[in-house]
Tab-separated table of C-alpha atoms (C1' of nucleotides) in Angstrom:
chain	number	residue	atom	x	y	z
A	1	MET	CA	34.919	-11.640	14.271
A	2	SER	CA	33.089	-10.009	11.671
A	3	ASN	CA	29.559	-9.379	12.509
A	4	PRO	CA	27.292	-10.958	10.221
A	5	ILE	CA	25.526	-7.882	9.656
A	6	SER	CA	27.591	-5.123	10.763
A	7	GLY	CA	30.895	-6.671	10.288
A	8	LEU	CA	33.476	-4.968	8.369
A	9	PRO	CA	36.776	-6.219	8.478
A	10	GLU	CA	39.176	-6.058	5.932
A	11	SER	CA	42.521	-7.429	6.493
A	12	THR	CA	41.437	-10.036	8.724
A	13	ASP	CA	41.057	-13.508	7.644
A	14	PHE	CA	40.222	-15.080	10.800
A	15	VAL	CA	37.389	-17.388	10.642
A	16	PRO	CA	35.544	-18.049	13.748
A	17	CYS	CA	34.865	-21.677	14.199
A	18	ILE	CA	31.634	-22.525	15.647
A	19	GLY	CA	30.633	-25.981	16.327
A	20	MET	CA	28.527	-26.084	13.338
A	21	THR	CA	28.899	-27.891	10.194
A	22	GLU	CA	29.614	-25.761	7.270
A	23	ASP	CA	26.901	-26.834	5.040
A	24	SER	CA	24.341	-26.113	7.606
A	25	LEU	CA	25.294	-22.599	8.041
A	26	ILE	CA	23.721	-20.037	6.029
A	27	LEU	CA	23.941	-16.425	6.260
A	28	LEU	CA	24.738	-16.025	9.779
A	29	GLU	CA	27.632	-18.279	9.711
A	30	ARG	CA	28.577	-17.265	6.278
A	31	ASN	CA	28.943	-13.804	7.418
A	32	ARG	CA	31.095	-14.708	10.216
A	33	CYS	CA	33.338	-16.675	8.054
A	34	SER	CA	33.259	-14.536	5.024
A	35	VAL	CA	34.891	-11.753	6.714
A	36	ASP	CA	34.332	-8.776	4.868
A	37	PRO	CA	37.120	-6.840	3.619
A	38	TRP	CA	37.798	-4.767	6.470
A	39	ASP	CA	36.467	-5.458	9.815
A	40	THR	CA	38.231	-6.982	12.550
A	41	VAL	CA	36.307	-7.689	15.365
A	42	ASP	CA	36.731	-10.172	18.143
A	43	ILE	CA	35.245	-13.556	18.285
A	44	LYS	CA	31.920	-13.161	19.851
A	45	PRO	CA	31.410	-14.621	23.213
A	46	ASN	CA	28.560	-16.720	22.045
A	47	ILE	CA	30.719	-18.504	19.640
A	48	GLU	CA	33.029	-19.455	22.417
A	49	VAL	CA	30.127	-20.531	24.480
A	50	LEU	CA	29.042	-22.620	21.671
A	51	GLU	CA	32.192	-24.442	21.476
A	52	ARG	CA	32.583	-25.140	25.045
A	53	GLY	CA	29.071	-25.214	26.327
A	54	VAL	CA	27.493	-27.337	23.679
A	55	PRO	CA	30.248	-29.451	22.468
A	56	SER	CA	28.334	-32.644	22.067
A	57	PHE	CA	26.138	-31.635	19.304
A	58	TYR	CA	26.374	-29.431	16.407
A	59	LEU	CA	23.789	-26.785	15.799
A	60	SER	CA	23.045	-25.095	12.742
A	61	CYS	CA	22.196	-21.490	12.874
A	62	TYR	CA	18.741	-22.393	11.965
A	63	ASP	CA	18.405	-24.814	14.768
A	64	MET	CA	19.707	-22.215	17.071
A	65	LEU	CA	17.262	-19.630	15.969
A	66	LEU	CA	14.348	-21.919	16.219
A	67	THR	CA	13.442	-21.195	19.719
A	68	GLU	CA	10.338	-19.693	21.149
A	69	GLU	CA	11.357	-16.162	20.572
A	70	ALA	CA	12.827	-16.909	17.190
A	71	ALA	CA	9.928	-19.224	16.411
A	72	CYS	CA	7.346	-16.623	17.097
A	73	LEU	CA	9.224	-14.343	14.879
A	74	VAL	CA	9.270	-16.911	12.244
A	75	LYS	CA	5.620	-17.714	12.311
A	76	VAL	CA	4.269	-14.337	12.445
A	77	SER	CA	6.368	-13.204	9.712
A	78	ASP	CA	4.443	-15.527	7.534
A	79	GLY	CA	7.341	-17.596	6.583
A	80	SER	CA	8.789	-15.074	4.407
A	81	SER	CA	10.953	-13.666	7.007
A	82	ALA	CA	14.551	-14.104	6.720
A	83	LEU	CA	15.470	-15.998	9.746
A	84	ALA	CA	12.549	-18.165	9.155
A	85	VAL	CA	13.026	-18.822	5.603
A	86	HIS	CA	16.613	-19.864	5.997
A	87	MET	CA	15.807	-22.136	8.785
A	88	ASN	CA	13.223	-23.831	6.786
A	89	ARG	CA	15.432	-24.065	3.930
A	90	MET	CA	18.086	-25.685	5.801
A	91	GLU	CA	16.213	-27.536	8.302
A	92	SER	CA	13.303	-29.025	6.655
A	93	ARG	CA	13.490	-28.377	3.027
A	94	GLU	CA	10.106	-29.698	2.053
A	95	GLU	CA	7.986	-28.252	4.841
A	96	PRO	CA	8.637	-24.691	4.973
A	97	GLU	CA	5.631	-23.827	6.988
A	98	GLN	CA	6.270	-26.213	9.731
A	99	CYS	CA	8.034	-24.593	12.561
A	100	PRO	CA	9.596	-27.197	14.599
A	101	VAL	CA	8.431	-26.850	18.056
A	102	ILE	CA	10.592	-27.308	20.985
A	103	ASP	CA	8.062	-29.193	22.889
A	104	SER	CA	8.347	-32.094	20.620
A	105	GLN	CA	11.914	-32.569	21.601
A	106	GLU	CA	11.277	-32.293	25.156
A	107	ASN	CA	8.390	-34.546	25.357
A	108	GLY	CA	9.101	-37.544	23.310
A	109	LEU	CA	12.278	-38.000	21.595
A	110	SER	CA	15.149	-37.691	23.997
A	111	PRO	CA	13.830	-37.332	27.518
A	112	GLY	CA	17.132	-38.072	28.996
A	113	LEU	CA	19.099	-35.724	31.077
A	114	GLU	CA	21.280	-34.942	28.140
A	115	GLY	CA	18.388	-34.002	26.221
A	116	GLN	CA	17.223	-31.538	28.769
A	117	MET	CA	20.532	-29.982	29.210
A	118	GLU	CA	20.900	-29.692	25.525
A	119	ASP	CA	17.541	-28.060	25.282
A	120	ARG	CA	18.616	-25.573	27.883
A	121	SER	CA	21.804	-24.662	26.316
A	122	LEU	CA	20.095	-24.686	23.082
A	123	GLU	CA	17.769	-22.064	24.319
A	124	GLN	CA	20.598	-20.000	25.644
A	125	VAL	CA	22.480	-20.339	22.455
A	126	GLN	CA	19.464	-19.472	20.435
A	127	SER	CA	18.651	-16.322	22.294
A	128	MET	CA	22.169	-15.387	22.252
A	129	VAL	CA	22.429	-15.669	18.535
A	130	VAL	CA	19.254	-13.686	18.016
A	131	GLY	CA	20.550	-11.098	20.350
A	132	GLU	CA	23.816	-11.000	18.437
A	133	VAL	CA	22.023	-10.502	15.217
A	134	LEU	CA	19.993	-7.657	16.539
A	135	LYS	CA	22.982	-6.100	18.007
A	136	ASP	CA	24.869	-6.365	14.786
A	137	ILE	CA	22.088	-4.823	12.844
A	138	GLU	CA	21.869	-2.014	15.318
A	139	THR	CA	25.530	-1.338	15.071
A	140	ALA	CA	25.385	-1.247	11.329
A	141	CYS	CA	22.495	1.158	11.450
A	142	LYS	CA	24.462	3.535	13.516
A	143	LEU	CA	27.390	3.196	11.326
A	144	LEU	CA	25.433	3.803	8.147
A	145	ASN	CA	23.060	6.232	9.827
A	146	ILE	CA	19.928	4.382	8.622
A	147	THR	CA	16.976	2.903	10.375
A	148	PRO	CA	16.804	-0.795	11.021
A	149	ASP	CA	13.564	-1.182	9.199
A	150	PRO	CA	14.250	-1.607	5.514
A	151	THR	CA	10.731	-0.454	4.604
A	152	GLU	CA	11.626	3.010	5.784
A	153	TRP	CA	14.642	3.401	3.529
A	154	ASN	CA	14.777	5.818	0.710
A	155	THR	CA	16.870	5.239	-2.379
A	156	GLY	CA	19.890	6.661	-0.749
A	157	ASN	CA	19.489	4.413	2.294
A	158	VAL	CA	19.157	1.454	-0.003
A	159	GLN	CA	22.329	2.234	-1.781
A	160	LYS	CA	24.163	2.669	1.473
A	161	TRP	CA	22.948	-0.694	2.656
A	162	MET	CA	23.901	-2.263	-0.669
A	163	LEU	CA	27.419	-0.820	-0.460
A	164	TRP	CA	27.672	-1.995	3.055
A	165	THR	CA	26.506	-5.524	2.278
A	166	GLU	CA	28.730	-5.798	-0.748
A	167	HIS	CA	31.612	-4.871	1.461
A	168	LEU	CA	30.587	-7.377	3.982
A	169	TYR	CA	30.440	-10.191	1.637
A	170	ARG	CA	33.028	-9.007	-0.741
A	171	LEU	CA	30.567	-8.991	-3.502
A	172	PRO	CA	31.020	-7.270	-6.745
A	173	HIS	CA	29.290	-3.947	-6.951
A	174	ALA	CA	25.701	-4.439	-7.687
A	175	GLY	CA	24.117	-1.384	-6.193
A	176	LYS	CA	23.550	0.206	-9.564
A	177	ALA	CA	21.081	-2.501	-10.476
A	178	PHE	CA	18.903	-1.336	-7.523
A	179	GLN	CA	19.565	2.305	-7.860
A	180	GLU	CA	16.089	3.706	-8.082
A	181	LEU	CA	14.528	1.417	-5.627
A	182	THR	CA	13.297	2.348	-2.151
A	183	GLY	CA	13.334	0.053	0.828
A	184	LYS	CA	9.691	-0.785	0.263
A	185	ASP	CA	10.429	-1.764	-3.287
A	186	LEU	CA	13.306	-3.887	-2.161
A	187	CYS	CA	11.270	-5.631	0.485
A	188	ALA	CA	8.649	-6.510	-2.010
A	189	MET	CA	11.003	-8.185	-4.406
A	190	SER	CA	11.400	-11.941	-4.521
A	191	GLU	CA	14.662	-13.777	-4.550
A	192	GLU	CA	14.182	-14.242	-8.211
A	193	GLU	CA	13.840	-10.616	-8.835
A	194	PHE	CA	17.013	-10.023	-6.952
A	195	ARG	CA	18.791	-12.502	-9.063
A	196	GLN	CA	17.494	-10.916	-12.211
A	197	ARG	CA	18.995	-7.612	-11.149
A	198	SER	CA	22.135	-9.133	-9.924
A	199	PRO	CA	22.808	-12.698	-11.069
A	200	LEU	CA	25.976	-12.882	-9.068
A	201	CYS	CA	24.876	-11.786	-5.665
A	202	GLY	CA	21.152	-11.309	-5.831
A	203	ASP	CA	20.588	-14.303	-3.667
A	204	THR	CA	22.979	-13.169	-0.985
A	205	LEU	CA	21.558	-9.655	-0.957
A	206	HIS	CA	18.084	-11.038	-0.771
A	207	ALA	CA	18.957	-13.329	1.987
A	208	HIS	CA	20.620	-10.637	3.915
A	209	LEU	CA	17.731	-8.307	3.555
A	210	ASP	CA	15.491	-11.020	4.904
A	211	ILE	CA	17.401	-11.050	8.083
A	212	TRP	CA	16.959	-7.360	8.398
A	213	LYS	CA	13.326	-7.586	7.709
A	214	SER	CA	12.945	-10.249	10.415
A	215	ALA	CA	14.881	-8.198	12.883
A	216	ALA	CA	12.853	-5.175	12.192
A	217	TRP	CA	9.724	-7.240	12.669
A	218	MET	CA	11.072	-8.509	15.957
A	219	LYS	CA	11.944	-5.145	17.223
A	220	ASP	CA	8.512	-3.963	16.311
A	221	LYS	CA	6.343	-6.664	17.793
A	222	CYS	CA	8.420	-8.059	20.485
A	223	SER	CA	9.469	-4.808	22.023
A	224	ALA	CA	5.906	-3.676	22.224
A	225	VAL	CA	4.862	-6.679	24.264
A	226	ASP	CA	7.445	-6.245	26.930
A	227	THR	CA	9.589	-9.091	25.777
A	228	LYS	CA	12.023	-10.203	28.164
A	229	THR	CA	13.637	-11.778	25.300
A	230	THR	CA	17.266	-12.085	25.571
A	231	GLY	CA	18.185	-8.818	27.183
A	232	SER	CA	18.559	-7.551	23.709
A	233	GLU	CA	15.700	-5.190	23.968
A	234	GLU	CA	17.947	-2.632	25.455
A	235	LEU	CA	19.891	-2.708	22.393
A	236	TRP	CA	17.120	-1.018	20.547
A	237	SER	CA	16.152	1.474	23.146
A	238	GLU	CA	19.535	2.552	24.160
A	239	ALA	CA	19.946	6.135	23.191
A	240	ASP	CA	23.374	7.601	22.705
A	241	SER	CA	25.096	10.366	20.957
A	242	SER	CA	24.084	9.329	17.572
A	243	CYS	CA	20.444	10.337	18.311
A	244	SER	CA	21.302	13.962	18.703
A	245	GLY	CA	20.158	14.970	15.255
A	246	GLN	CA	23.073	17.128	14.147
A	247	PRO	CA	25.634	15.656	11.785
A	248	ILE	CA	27.976	13.525	13.786
A	249	HIS	CA	31.386	14.811	14.688
A	250	LEU	CA	34.402	12.711	14.250
A	251	TRP	CA	35.240	12.691	17.967
A	252	GLN	CA	31.679	11.383	18.681
A	253	PHE	CA	32.067	8.714	16.050
A	254	LEU	CA	35.362	7.589	17.588
A	255	ARG	CA	33.718	7.438	20.978
A	256	GLU	CA	30.994	5.248	19.569
A	257	LEU	CA	33.502	2.872	18.137
A	258	LEU	CA	35.349	2.771	21.401
A	259	LEU	CA	32.045	1.982	23.167
A	260	LYS	CA	31.911	-1.235	21.206
A	261	PRO	CA	35.112	-3.033	21.725
A	262	HIS	CA	33.167	-6.142	20.970
A	263	ASN	CA	32.753	-5.027	17.405
A	264	TYR	CA	35.669	-2.676	16.855
A	265	GLY	CA	38.215	-3.607	19.427
A	266	ARG	CA	40.565	-4.720	16.805
A	267	SER	CA	40.433	-1.353	15.066
A	268	ILE	CA	40.354	1.063	17.923
A	269	ARG	CA	40.565	0.539	21.617
A	270	TRP	CA	41.150	2.248	24.955
A	271	LEU	CA	44.593	2.162	26.349
A	272	ASN	CA	43.414	4.015	29.414
A	273	LYS	CA	39.757	4.637	29.467
A	274	GLU	CA	39.816	6.782	32.560
A	275	LYS	CA	42.217	9.220	31.011
A	276	GLY	CA	40.549	8.910	27.602
A	277	ILE	CA	43.587	7.511	25.935
A	278	PHE	CA	42.890	5.374	22.963
A	279	LYS	CA	44.837	3.830	20.184
A	280	ILE	CA	43.832	3.318	16.605
A	281	GLU	CA	44.983	-0.191	15.864
A	282	ASP	CA	43.770	-0.375	12.299
A	283	SER	CA	43.969	3.122	10.769
A	284	ALA	CA	42.742	2.051	7.375
A	285	HIS	CA	39.739	0.384	8.776
A	286	VAL	CA	38.767	3.199	11.078
A	287	ALA	CA	39.033	5.579	8.160
A	288	LYS	CA	36.933	3.389	6.038
A	289	LEU	CA	34.225	3.287	8.673
A	290	TRP	CA	34.364	7.042	8.947
A	291	GLY	CA	34.085	7.398	5.276
A	292	LEU	CA	31.060	5.157	5.144
A	293	ARG	CA	29.385	7.159	7.837
A	294	LYS	CA	30.041	10.438	6.198
A	295	ASN	CA	29.572	9.244	2.599
A	296	ARG	CA	33.127	10.035	1.869
A	297	PRO	CA	34.375	7.093	-0.186
A	298	ALA	CA	37.811	8.570	-0.574
A	299	MET	CA	38.396	8.927	3.230
A	300	ASN	CA	41.665	7.588	4.429
A	301	TYR	CA	43.702	7.826	7.548
A	302	ASP	CA	45.773	10.686	6.181
A	303	LYS	CA	42.622	12.795	6.027
A	304	LEU	CA	40.991	11.451	9.130
A	305	SER	CA	44.076	12.218	11.113
A	306	ARG	CA	44.125	15.727	9.726
A	307	SER	CA	40.584	16.112	11.125
A	308	ILE	CA	41.707	14.810	14.493
A	309	ARG	CA	44.483	17.308	14.473
A	310	GLN	CA	42.019	20.093	14.004
A	311	TYR	CA	40.756	19.116	17.461
A	312	TYR	CA	44.083	19.940	19.012
A	313	LYS	CA	43.501	23.674	19.222
A	314	LYS	CA	39.859	23.113	20.083
A	315	GLY	CA	40.778	21.128	23.102
A	316	ILE	CA	38.734	18.167	22.235
A	317	ILE	CA	41.494	15.654	21.486
A	318	ARG	CA	45.244	15.930	22.017
A	319	LYS	CA	48.287	13.797	21.870
A	320	PRO	CA	49.062	12.015	25.155
A	321	ASP	CA	51.843	13.245	27.222
A	322	VAL	CA	54.061	10.464	26.072
A	323	SER	CA	53.315	10.672	22.371
A	324	GLN	CA	52.895	7.361	20.693
A	325	ARG	CA	52.004	6.459	17.118
A	326	LEU	CA	48.326	6.243	16.505
A	327	VAL	CA	47.463	7.072	20.103
A	328	TYR	CA	45.358	9.967	20.987
A	329	GLN	CA	43.654	11.294	24.098
A	330	PHE	CA	40.283	12.903	24.756
A	331	VAL	CA	40.886	16.062	26.635
A	332	HIS	CA	37.588	15.689	28.516
A	333	PRO	CA	37.134	11.983	29.251
A	334	VAL	CA	33.635	11.157	30.456
B	1	DG	C1'	56.910	3.589	4.538
B	2	DA	C1'	53.760	5.107	7.708
B	3	DT	C1'	52.795	8.733	10.829
B	4	DT	C1'	52.702	13.432	12.517
B	5	DA	C1'	52.180	18.443	12.279
B	6	DG	C1'	49.987	22.364	10.159
B	7	DG	C1'	49.147	25.698	6.304
B	8	DA	C1'	45.932	26.662	2.905
B	9	DA	C1'	42.007	26.150	-0.126
B	10	DT	C1'	37.512	24.226	-0.739
B	11	DA	C1'	33.160	21.732	0.460
B	12	DG	C1'	29.077	21.418	2.709
B	13	DG	C1'	25.739	21.890	6.243
C	1	DC	C1'	30.146	30.551	10.393
C	2	DC	C1'	31.521	26.298	11.427
C	3	DT	C1'	33.534	21.651	10.882
C	4	DA	C1'	35.392	18.569	7.838
C	5	DT	C1'	37.724	17.420	3.627
C	6	DT	C1'	41.340	17.667	0.379
C	7	DC	C1'	46.034	18.478	-0.816
C	8	DC	C1'	50.518	19.287	0.337
C	9	DT	C1'	55.294	20.009	2.508
C	10	DA	C1'	58.397	18.815	5.879
C	11	DA	C1'	59.789	16.456	9.790
C	12	DT	C1'	59.826	12.328	12.549
C	13	DC	C1'	59.504	7.440	13.923
DNA sequence: GATTAGGAATAGG
DNA sequence: CCTATTCCTAATC
């Protein structure tokens, strides 16, 4: 699937079907469906769970996100936060400030067994979705080499994010209209101002930024208070090779992609993880990702593969014993 | 037609 | 100095 936030697929046109009604889906769903141009990721587990585990009722993303954890996020973020805003927009159009509380459901309305089970799965689903969103953002951050918190972005980061989001939604290029803005500037802008700068996709960009803002807020507040949220906290604390400071090497980048089959399994995957043998399934996509990461818009597989070949004599990557197209092997598998 | 292998020049940190 | 990028030729699948 294409991650809502970090998704990137290109040639894929597969549209994950969640048990949600189309008109009730906003960004989250929209992303998933609006596969960006390149990515190709698998269908997320939560989607499957949704279909099977909660078949009886349709949830909108907003519904799903309106749980305690999401709700807290919504409230605190003063209603301007992304997740919140969209929920409100969808859910209860005229009462934006009212955060539906779960209690109300439990207590009065449908006390039946069904209701309880629904609530339970609802919570699971909700936390799952929130977790997925955070995960996607985190993945995108590593990919773009930017921080999750938009307020920390410089103008260059903003442009990167713009490029990324445009790709994700297949939007026309609008980055120029935001050229001189920092992340703080961006965050301070209203949806209207976004539209003024980009009539075509200002709304989408603004909505997407809202999600990032909310996620950053969540990371900030919730992680401080021990949150046993959804098991997603580790997503933010996990430290890997990308934190080493030095400019990332291609082989490190490939390893990172391989570590996330969930997101990139359709583009690059292990054939034999123990031996470090992997296959590039979608050469164009992997090259595109690499180009994004290195700010090399003209990157393609021809050049990426040349870089891989440089590793031959260095003993970092080699061709496997039985040479196959698009298959390589790490000389020192971890 | 895409992929592979490497030489060679150049960028860029 | 180093790695990566760019460009290119020739061979291979």
